[in-house]
């Protein structure tokens, strides 16, 4: 799923240096550490450990920046007892292999993966709710998804399958479709296209429902695949389109269909073996940094859209009438997957729309 090209400065251009430095500075956009966690850490109960975090998004992508800022913060808060090592751009594992390693190694080889629901779905179908078309009405609803009744049901299901979600969702913004072949202005324009799928059967089914054919291609291979015509279009983010695909994909459309972000997952037994003060410090400091990253992402998205317009790229948002056609086309996907994901989860998010 994740946009995984290892470009060293991929996201730096999307937000002003001043804004990024403000965010990366001490205390920027952060919430206060809960008093209980602070008191416990100062009492010396925090364990000494190293947390290796793997993700395949580019260096300096929003989740990479967030995780590295968290690494600095938790080292400070723990008095140097907790070291977080972040391995971006698939340097340690791609997300698929990282998930498998996380589940099977019992935390010995890898302690944490930052990845999207597209890679989590094979291990916990409840996480597939994040892939469903038109499941979330807004970015704010998506960002707070884990801290809701249906979100807690997903967390419960994850735990039953050996995984724990900590912190919050690192938001990437809306998921769009970009095309190297033709403008995407109506549903009919999707028909017959070969579309790169991020991963996950639910998203593949949605692409099928739109009249296109899903093709599984890793993100590093995507620019070449699009230039050679192996795929005509791709499901991607505004950030990835602007940074990596804008020379190839001239057209893009936001069907307001998907939101995309990263879940922060640890192996359940490894997590539960840590004492309560350590778990509290890890999760609370991670949430601080993730919530601070949301405002930074908003600025990055605005700059990416402005840059795309400057390059002459066609970036459309569907009209209300066109959205109705896309919703109608993908209704069968929801009907198929809702019983598997859980009606209480799917309808819970839909009933909670603001």
Short mmCIF file of C-alpha atoms in Angstrom, two decimals:
data_model
loop_
_atom_site.label_atom_id
_atom_site.label_comp_id
_atom_site.label_asym_id
_atom_site.label_seq_id
_atom_site.Cartn_x
_atom_site.Cartn_y
_atom_site.Cartn_z
CA UNK A 1 0.00 0.00 0.00
CA UNK A 2 2.41 2.60 1.17
CA UNK A 3 4.22 4.93 -1.16
CA UNK A 4 7.60 3.36 -0.76
CA UNK A 5 10.14 5.02 -3.04
CA UNK A 6 13.38 5.77 -1.15
CA UNK A 7 13.86 9.42 -2.20
CA UNK A 8 15.81 11.10 0.55
CA UNK A 9 14.00 14.46 0.48
CA UNK A 10 10.66 13.37 -0.91
CA UNK A 11 8.37 15.22 1.43
CA UNK A 12 10.48 18.19 2.45
CA UNK A 13 9.24 20.29 -0.44
CA UNK A 14 5.60 19.90 0.46
CA UNK A 15 5.77 22.06 3.57
CA UNK A 16 7.77 25.13 4.35
CA UNK A 17 11.09 24.59 6.10
CA UNK A 18 9.95 26.90 8.87
CA UNK A 19 6.75 24.93 9.42
CA UNK A 20 8.60 21.64 9.41
CA UNK A 21 11.20 22.89 11.87
CA UNK A 22 8.46 24.26 14.10
CA UNK A 23 6.80 20.84 14.11
CA UNK A 24 10.10 19.04 14.72
CA UNK A 25 10.98 21.40 17.57
CA UNK A 26 10.43 20.61 21.20
CA UNK A 27 6.77 20.74 22.13
CA UNK A 28 5.44 21.78 18.70
CA UNK A 29 1.78 20.88 18.27
CA UNK A 30 2.12 18.28 21.02
CA UNK A 31 -0.29 17.43 23.77
CA UNK A 32 0.93 17.11 27.34
CA UNK A 33 2.12 13.69 28.48
CA UNK A 34 -0.44 12.20 30.86
CA UNK A 35 0.60 12.88 34.44
CA UNK A 36 0.49 9.23 35.39
CA UNK A 37 2.93 8.25 32.68
CA UNK A 38 5.27 11.11 33.51
CA UNK A 39 5.24 10.27 37.20
CA UNK A 40 5.93 6.59 36.55
CA UNK A 41 8.81 7.30 34.18
CA UNK A 42 10.41 9.70 36.66
CA UNK A 43 10.04 6.99 39.29
CA UNK A 44 12.50 4.77 37.43
CA UNK A 45 10.05 2.04 36.43
CA UNK A 46 10.67 2.43 32.70
CA UNK A 47 12.35 -0.60 31.13
CA UNK A 48 15.49 -0.45 29.01
CA UNK A 49 14.79 -1.61 25.46
CA UNK A 50 15.30 -1.01 21.76
CA UNK A 51 12.33 -0.77 19.39
CA UNK A 52 13.06 -1.45 15.75
CA UNK A 53 10.40 0.08 13.48
CA UNK A 54 10.06 -0.88 9.83
CA UNK A 55 8.11 0.87 7.08
CA UNK A 56 8.44 1.11 3.33
CA UNK A 57 7.42 4.74 2.83
CA UNK A 58 10.12 7.12 1.56
CA UNK A 59 12.68 8.81 3.74
CA UNK A 60 11.19 12.03 5.14
CA UNK A 61 7.67 11.00 4.22
CA UNK A 62 5.10 12.10 6.80
CA UNK A 63 5.16 8.84 8.78
CA UNK A 64 8.97 8.66 8.63
CA UNK A 65 9.27 12.20 10.00
CA UNK A 66 6.68 11.47 12.67
CA UNK A 67 8.34 8.26 13.83
CA UNK A 68 11.79 9.86 13.96
CA UNK A 69 10.45 12.76 15.99
CA UNK A 70 8.84 10.22 18.31
CA UNK A 71 12.19 8.42 18.62
CA UNK A 72 13.81 11.64 19.85
CA UNK A 73 10.96 12.41 22.22
CA UNK A 74 10.80 9.00 23.85
CA UNK A 75 14.56 8.87 24.30
CA UNK A 76 14.29 12.15 26.19
CA UNK A 77 11.21 11.15 28.19
CA UNK A 78 12.68 7.78 29.18
CA UNK A 79 16.01 9.24 30.24
CA UNK A 80 17.73 7.32 27.47
CA UNK A 81 16.28 3.96 28.45
CA UNK A 82 14.17 3.51 25.30
CA UNK A 83 15.85 3.65 21.91
CA UNK A 84 13.73 3.68 18.75
CA UNK A 85 15.44 2.75 15.47
CA UNK A 86 13.40 3.72 12.39
CA UNK A 87 14.10 1.87 9.13
CA UNK A 88 12.35 3.66 6.23
CA UNK A 89 11.98 2.89 2.53
CA UNK A 90 11.96 -0.87 3.01
CA UNK A 91 15.55 -0.83 4.30
CA UNK A 92 14.75 -3.58 6.78
CA UNK A 93 11.55 -5.11 5.36
CA UNK A 94 8.90 -4.16 2.86
CA UNK A 95 5.51 -3.90 4.55
CA UNK A 96 4.35 -7.36 3.49
CA UNK A 97 7.46 -9.06 4.85
CA UNK A 98 7.48 -6.76 7.85
CA UNK A 99 3.98 -7.83 8.82
CA UNK A 100 4.88 -11.49 8.48
CA UNK A 101 8.03 -11.02 10.53
CA UNK A 102 6.19 -9.08 13.21
CA UNK A 103 3.60 -11.82 13.60
CA UNK A 104 5.99 -14.77 13.53
CA UNK A 105 9.09 -13.52 15.36
CA UNK A 106 7.34 -12.76 18.66
CA UNK A 107 9.08 -9.38 18.75
CA UNK A 108 12.58 -10.87 18.63
CA UNK A 109 13.54 -9.62 15.15
CA UNK A 110 11.16 -6.70 14.72
CA UNK A 111 9.14 -4.86 17.33
CA UNK A 112 6.94 -2.51 15.28
CA UNK A 113 5.60 -1.93 11.78
CA UNK A 114 4.07 1.29 10.49
CA UNK A 115 1.82 0.25 7.62
CA UNK A 116 -1.60 0.65 6.09
CA UNK A 117 -4.66 -1.53 6.49
CA UNK A 118 -4.02 -2.90 3.02
CA UNK A 119 -1.20 -5.02 4.46
CA UNK A 120 -2.98 -5.73 7.73
CA UNK A 121 -6.12 -7.15 6.13
CA UNK A 122 -4.64 -10.69 5.60
CA UNK A 123 -3.94 -10.94 9.33
CA UNK A 124 -7.10 -9.25 10.63
CA UNK A 125 -10.05 -8.82 8.31
CA UNK A 126 -11.65 -6.28 10.65
CA UNK A 127 -8.93 -3.83 9.57
CA UNK A 128 -10.45 -4.05 6.10
CA UNK A 129 -12.96 -1.42 7.23
CA UNK A 130 -10.26 1.15 6.42
CA UNK A 131 -10.31 -0.04 2.78
CA UNK A 132 -14.06 0.11 2.18
CA UNK A 133 -15.30 2.67 -0.35
CA UNK A 134 -16.92 5.74 1.20
CA UNK A 135 -16.55 4.43 4.75
CA UNK A 136 -15.35 7.74 6.23
CA UNK A 137 -16.94 11.12 5.61
CA UNK A 138 -13.96 13.30 6.52
CA UNK A 139 -10.28 13.30 7.36
CA UNK A 140 -11.12 14.17 10.97
CA UNK A 141 -13.34 11.12 11.29
CA UNK A 142 -10.63 8.94 9.77
CA UNK A 143 -7.92 10.34 12.03
CA UNK A 144 -9.91 9.56 15.16
CA UNK A 145 -11.14 6.17 13.96
CA UNK A 146 -9.30 4.05 16.52
CA UNK A 147 -10.72 6.09 19.41
CA UNK A 148 -14.34 5.13 18.67
CA UNK A 149 -16.55 2.15 19.42
CA UNK A 150 -15.99 0.51 15.99
CA UNK A 151 -12.30 1.38 16.20
CA UNK A 152 -12.03 -0.37 19.54
CA UNK A 153 -13.65 -3.44 17.96
CA UNK A 154 -10.91 -3.41 15.32
CA UNK A 155 -8.28 -3.12 18.06
CA UNK A 156 -9.87 -6.06 19.87
CA UNK A 157 -9.79 -8.14 16.70
CA UNK A 158 -6.18 -7.18 16.07
CA UNK A 159 -5.26 -8.33 19.58
CA UNK A 160 -7.05 -11.63 19.04
CA UNK A 161 -4.85 -12.07 15.98
CA UNK A 162 -1.61 -11.30 17.80
CA UNK A 163 -1.29 -7.58 17.04
CA UNK A 164 -1.69 -4.39 19.06
CA UNK A 165 -2.38 -0.98 17.51
CA UNK A 166 -0.70 1.80 19.50
CA UNK A 167 -0.90 5.56 19.09
CA UNK A 168 -3.19 6.96 16.40
CA UNK A 169 -3.50 6.78 12.63
CA UNK A 170 -0.79 8.64 10.71
CA UNK A 171 -2.91 10.31 8.05
CA UNK A 172 -1.80 10.57 4.39
CA UNK A 173 -4.89 12.35 3.15
CA UNK A 174 -7.31 11.17 0.48
CA UNK A 175 -6.47 8.32 -1.85
CA UNK A 176 -6.83 9.37 -5.48
CA UNK A 177 -6.55 7.79 -8.92
CA UNK A 178 -3.91 9.15 -11.28
CA UNK A 179 -3.75 8.35 -14.98
CA UNK A 180 -1.11 8.41 -17.68
CA UNK A 181 -3.61 7.49 -20.39
CA UNK A 182 -6.59 9.86 -20.27
CA UNK A 183 -8.48 12.30 -18.05
CA UNK A 184 -10.64 10.74 -15.35
CA UNK A 185 -13.71 12.95 -15.32
CA UNK A 186 -16.54 10.39 -15.14
CA UNK A 187 -16.98 6.78 -14.12
CA UNK A 188 -16.90 5.78 -17.79
CA UNK A 189 -13.31 7.03 -18.00
CA UNK A 190 -12.25 4.25 -15.61
CA UNK A 191 -13.57 1.47 -17.84
CA UNK A 192 -10.88 -0.78 -19.24
CA UNK A 193 -7.94 0.86 -17.47
CA UNK A 194 -5.20 -1.24 -15.91
CA UNK A 195 -4.94 0.27 -12.44
CA UNK A 196 -2.16 -0.32 -9.97
CA UNK A 197 -3.64 -1.65 -6.72
CA UNK A 198 -1.93 -0.76 -3.47
CA UNK A 199 -2.57 -4.25 -2.08
CA UNK A 200 -5.56 -5.83 -0.45
CA UNK A 201 -8.47 -7.73 -1.97
CA UNK A 202 -11.07 -5.18 -0.92
CA UNK A 203 -9.42 -2.41 -2.90
CA UNK A 204 -8.96 -4.79 -5.85
CA UNK A 205 -12.69 -5.52 -5.75
CA UNK A 206 -13.44 -1.79 -5.75
CA UNK A 207 -11.23 -1.26 -8.81
CA UNK A 208 -13.07 -4.11 -10.56
CA UNK A 209 -16.40 -2.56 -9.63
CA UNK A 210 -15.35 0.68 -11.31
CA UNK A 211 -14.84 -1.19 -14.57
CA UNK A 212 -11.05 -1.31 -14.38
CA UNK A 213 -8.54 -4.11 -13.85
CA UNK A 214 -6.38 -4.14 -10.71
CA UNK A 215 -2.68 -4.88 -11.09
CA UNK A 216 -0.47 -5.52 -8.04
CA UNK A 217 2.79 -3.59 -8.51
CA UNK A 218 5.06 -2.34 -5.76
CA UNK A 219 5.48 1.41 -5.63
CA UNK A 220 9.20 1.48 -6.57
CA UNK A 221 8.28 -0.31 -9.81
CA UNK A 222 5.31 1.92 -10.59
CA UNK A 223 6.95 4.82 -12.50
CA UNK A 224 8.55 2.41 -14.98
CA UNK A 225 5.37 0.34 -15.23
CA UNK A 226 3.31 3.45 -16.05
CA UNK A 227 5.83 4.77 -18.57
CA UNK A 228 5.90 1.38 -20.34
CA UNK A 229 2.12 0.99 -20.31
CA UNK A 230 2.10 -2.02 -18.00
CA UNK A 231 -0.48 -0.03 -16.05
CA UNK A 232 -2.48 2.95 -17.24
CA UNK A 233 -3.34 4.42 -13.86
CA UNK A 234 -2.65 4.02 -10.17
CA UNK A 235 -4.26 4.44 -6.79
CA UNK A 236 -1.94 6.83 -4.98
CA UNK A 237 -1.78 9.94 -2.78
CA UNK A 238 -1.40 13.60 -3.73
CA UNK A 239 2.04 13.56 -2.11
CA UNK A 240 3.23 10.59 -4.17
CA UNK A 241 1.71 11.98 -7.37
CA UNK A 242 3.51 15.28 -7.00
CA UNK A 243 6.84 13.85 -5.90
CA UNK A 244 7.17 10.72 -8.02
CA UNK A 245 4.48 10.35 -10.68
CA UNK A 246 3.77 13.84 -11.99
CA UNK A 247 6.11 13.47 -14.98
CA UNK A 248 4.13 10.42 -16.12
CA UNK A 249 0.57 10.82 -14.85
CA UNK A 250 -0.98 13.96 -16.30
CA UNK A 251 -4.46 13.43 -14.84
CA UNK A 252 -5.86 12.71 -11.41
CA UNK A 253 -9.22 12.52 -9.72
CA UNK A 254 -10.26 12.45 -6.08
CA UNK A 255 -13.46 10.37 -5.97
CA UNK A 256 -13.66 11.06 -2.20
CA UNK A 257 -13.79 7.30 -1.92
CA UNK A 258 -10.89 6.34 0.32
CA UNK A 259 -8.82 7.80 3.13
CA UNK A 260 -5.40 6.32 3.71
CA UNK A 261 -3.04 6.25 6.65
CA UNK A 262 -0.63 4.15 8.64
CA UNK A 263 -1.39 1.96 11.64
CA UNK A 264 1.37 1.51 14.21
CA UNK A 265 1.44 -2.18 15.10
CA UNK A 266 3.39 -4.19 17.63
CA UNK A 267 3.38 -7.90 18.39
CA UNK A 268 0.90 -8.64 21.18
CA UNK A 269 2.98 -10.93 23.41
CA UNK A 270 6.05 -8.72 23.19
CA UNK A 271 3.91 -5.69 24.09
CA UNK A 272 2.16 -7.38 26.97
CA UNK A 273 5.49 -8.47 28.44
CA UNK A 274 6.45 -4.83 28.96
CA UNK A 275 5.44 -3.27 32.25
CA UNK A 276 2.56 -0.79 32.40
CA UNK A 277 4.67 2.40 32.81
CA UNK A 278 6.74 1.49 29.76
CA UNK A 279 3.68 0.74 27.63
CA UNK A 280 2.04 3.98 28.75
CA UNK A 281 5.09 6.09 27.89
CA UNK A 282 5.49 4.47 24.46
CA UNK A 283 1.85 4.87 23.44
CA UNK A 284 1.32 8.37 24.87
CA UNK A 285 4.42 9.90 23.30
CA UNK A 286 3.58 8.26 19.98
CA UNK A 287 0.08 9.74 20.04
CA UNK A 288 1.56 13.17 20.77
CA UNK A 289 3.69 13.11 17.65
CA UNK A 290 1.03 11.62 15.40
CA UNK A 291 -1.54 14.24 16.37
CA UNK A 292 1.03 16.93 15.77
CA UNK A 293 1.68 15.52 12.29
CA UNK A 294 -1.91 16.05 11.14
CA UNK A 295 -1.53 19.83 10.80
CA UNK A 296 1.77 19.33 8.99
CA UNK A 297 0.09 16.95 6.55
CA UNK A 298 -2.61 19.54 5.81
CA UNK A 299 0.12 22.00 4.81
CA UNK A 300 1.90 19.35 2.74
CA UNK A 301 -1.29 18.51 0.86
CA UNK A 302 -1.99 22.15 0.08
CA UNK A 303 1.52 22.64 -1.27
CA UNK A 304 1.39 19.41 -3.30
CA UNK A 305 -1.88 20.45 -4.95
CA UNK A 306 -0.47 23.90 -5.70
CA UNK A 307 2.65 22.34 -7.23
CA UNK A 308 0.59 19.98 -9.39
CA UNK A 309 -1.45 22.90 -10.69
CA UNK A 310 1.78 24.72 -11.50
CA UNK A 311 2.91 21.73 -13.53
CA UNK A 312 -0.31 21.82 -15.51
CA UNK A 313 -1.64 18.58 -14.09
CA UNK A 314 -5.41 18.05 -14.06
CA UNK A 315 -6.45 17.35 -10.47
CA UNK A 316 -10.22 17.01 -10.21
CA UNK A 317 -12.62 16.33 -7.38
CA UNK A 318 -15.79 14.57 -8.44
CA UNK A 319 -19.07 16.45 -8.48
CA UNK A 320 -21.92 15.31 -6.25
CA UNK A 321 -23.66 13.64 -9.21
CA UNK A 322 -20.52 11.78 -10.26
CA UNK A 323 -19.83 10.66 -6.70
CA UNK A 324 -23.29 9.10 -6.68
CA UNK A 325 -22.36 7.00 -9.71
CA UNK A 326 -19.12 5.82 -8.09
CA UNK A 327 -20.95 4.98 -4.85
CA UNK A 328 -23.55 3.00 -6.76
CA UNK A 329 -20.85 1.10 -8.67
CA UNK A 330 -18.97 0.10 -5.50
CA UNK A 331 -22.00 -0.74 -3.33
CA UNK A 332 -21.49 -4.42 -4.12
CA UNK A 333 -18.04 -4.29 -2.53
CA UNK A 334 -19.54 -3.16 0.77
CA UNK A 335 -22.24 -5.82 0.55
CA UNK A 336 -19.60 -8.51 0.01
CA UNK A 337 -17.19 -7.48 2.75
CA UNK A 338 -19.40 -6.09 5.50
CA UNK A 339 -20.35 -9.54 6.87
CA UNK A 340 -16.69 -10.55 6.95
CA UNK A 341 -15.42 -7.34 8.55
CA UNK A 342 -18.35 -7.11 10.94
CA UNK A 343 -21.55 -5.17 10.54
CA UNK A 344 -21.07 -3.46 13.90
CA UNK A 345 -17.75 -2.04 12.71
CA UNK A 346 -18.84 -1.01 9.21
CA UNK A 347 -22.14 0.53 10.27
CA UNK A 348 -20.55 2.00 13.38
CA UNK A 349 -18.24 4.18 11.30
CA UNK A 350 -21.03 5.12 8.91
CA UNK A 351 -23.34 6.08 11.75
CA UNK A 352 -20.57 8.16 13.30
CA UNK A 353 -20.06 10.41 10.30
CA UNK A 354 -19.92 14.09 11.16
#
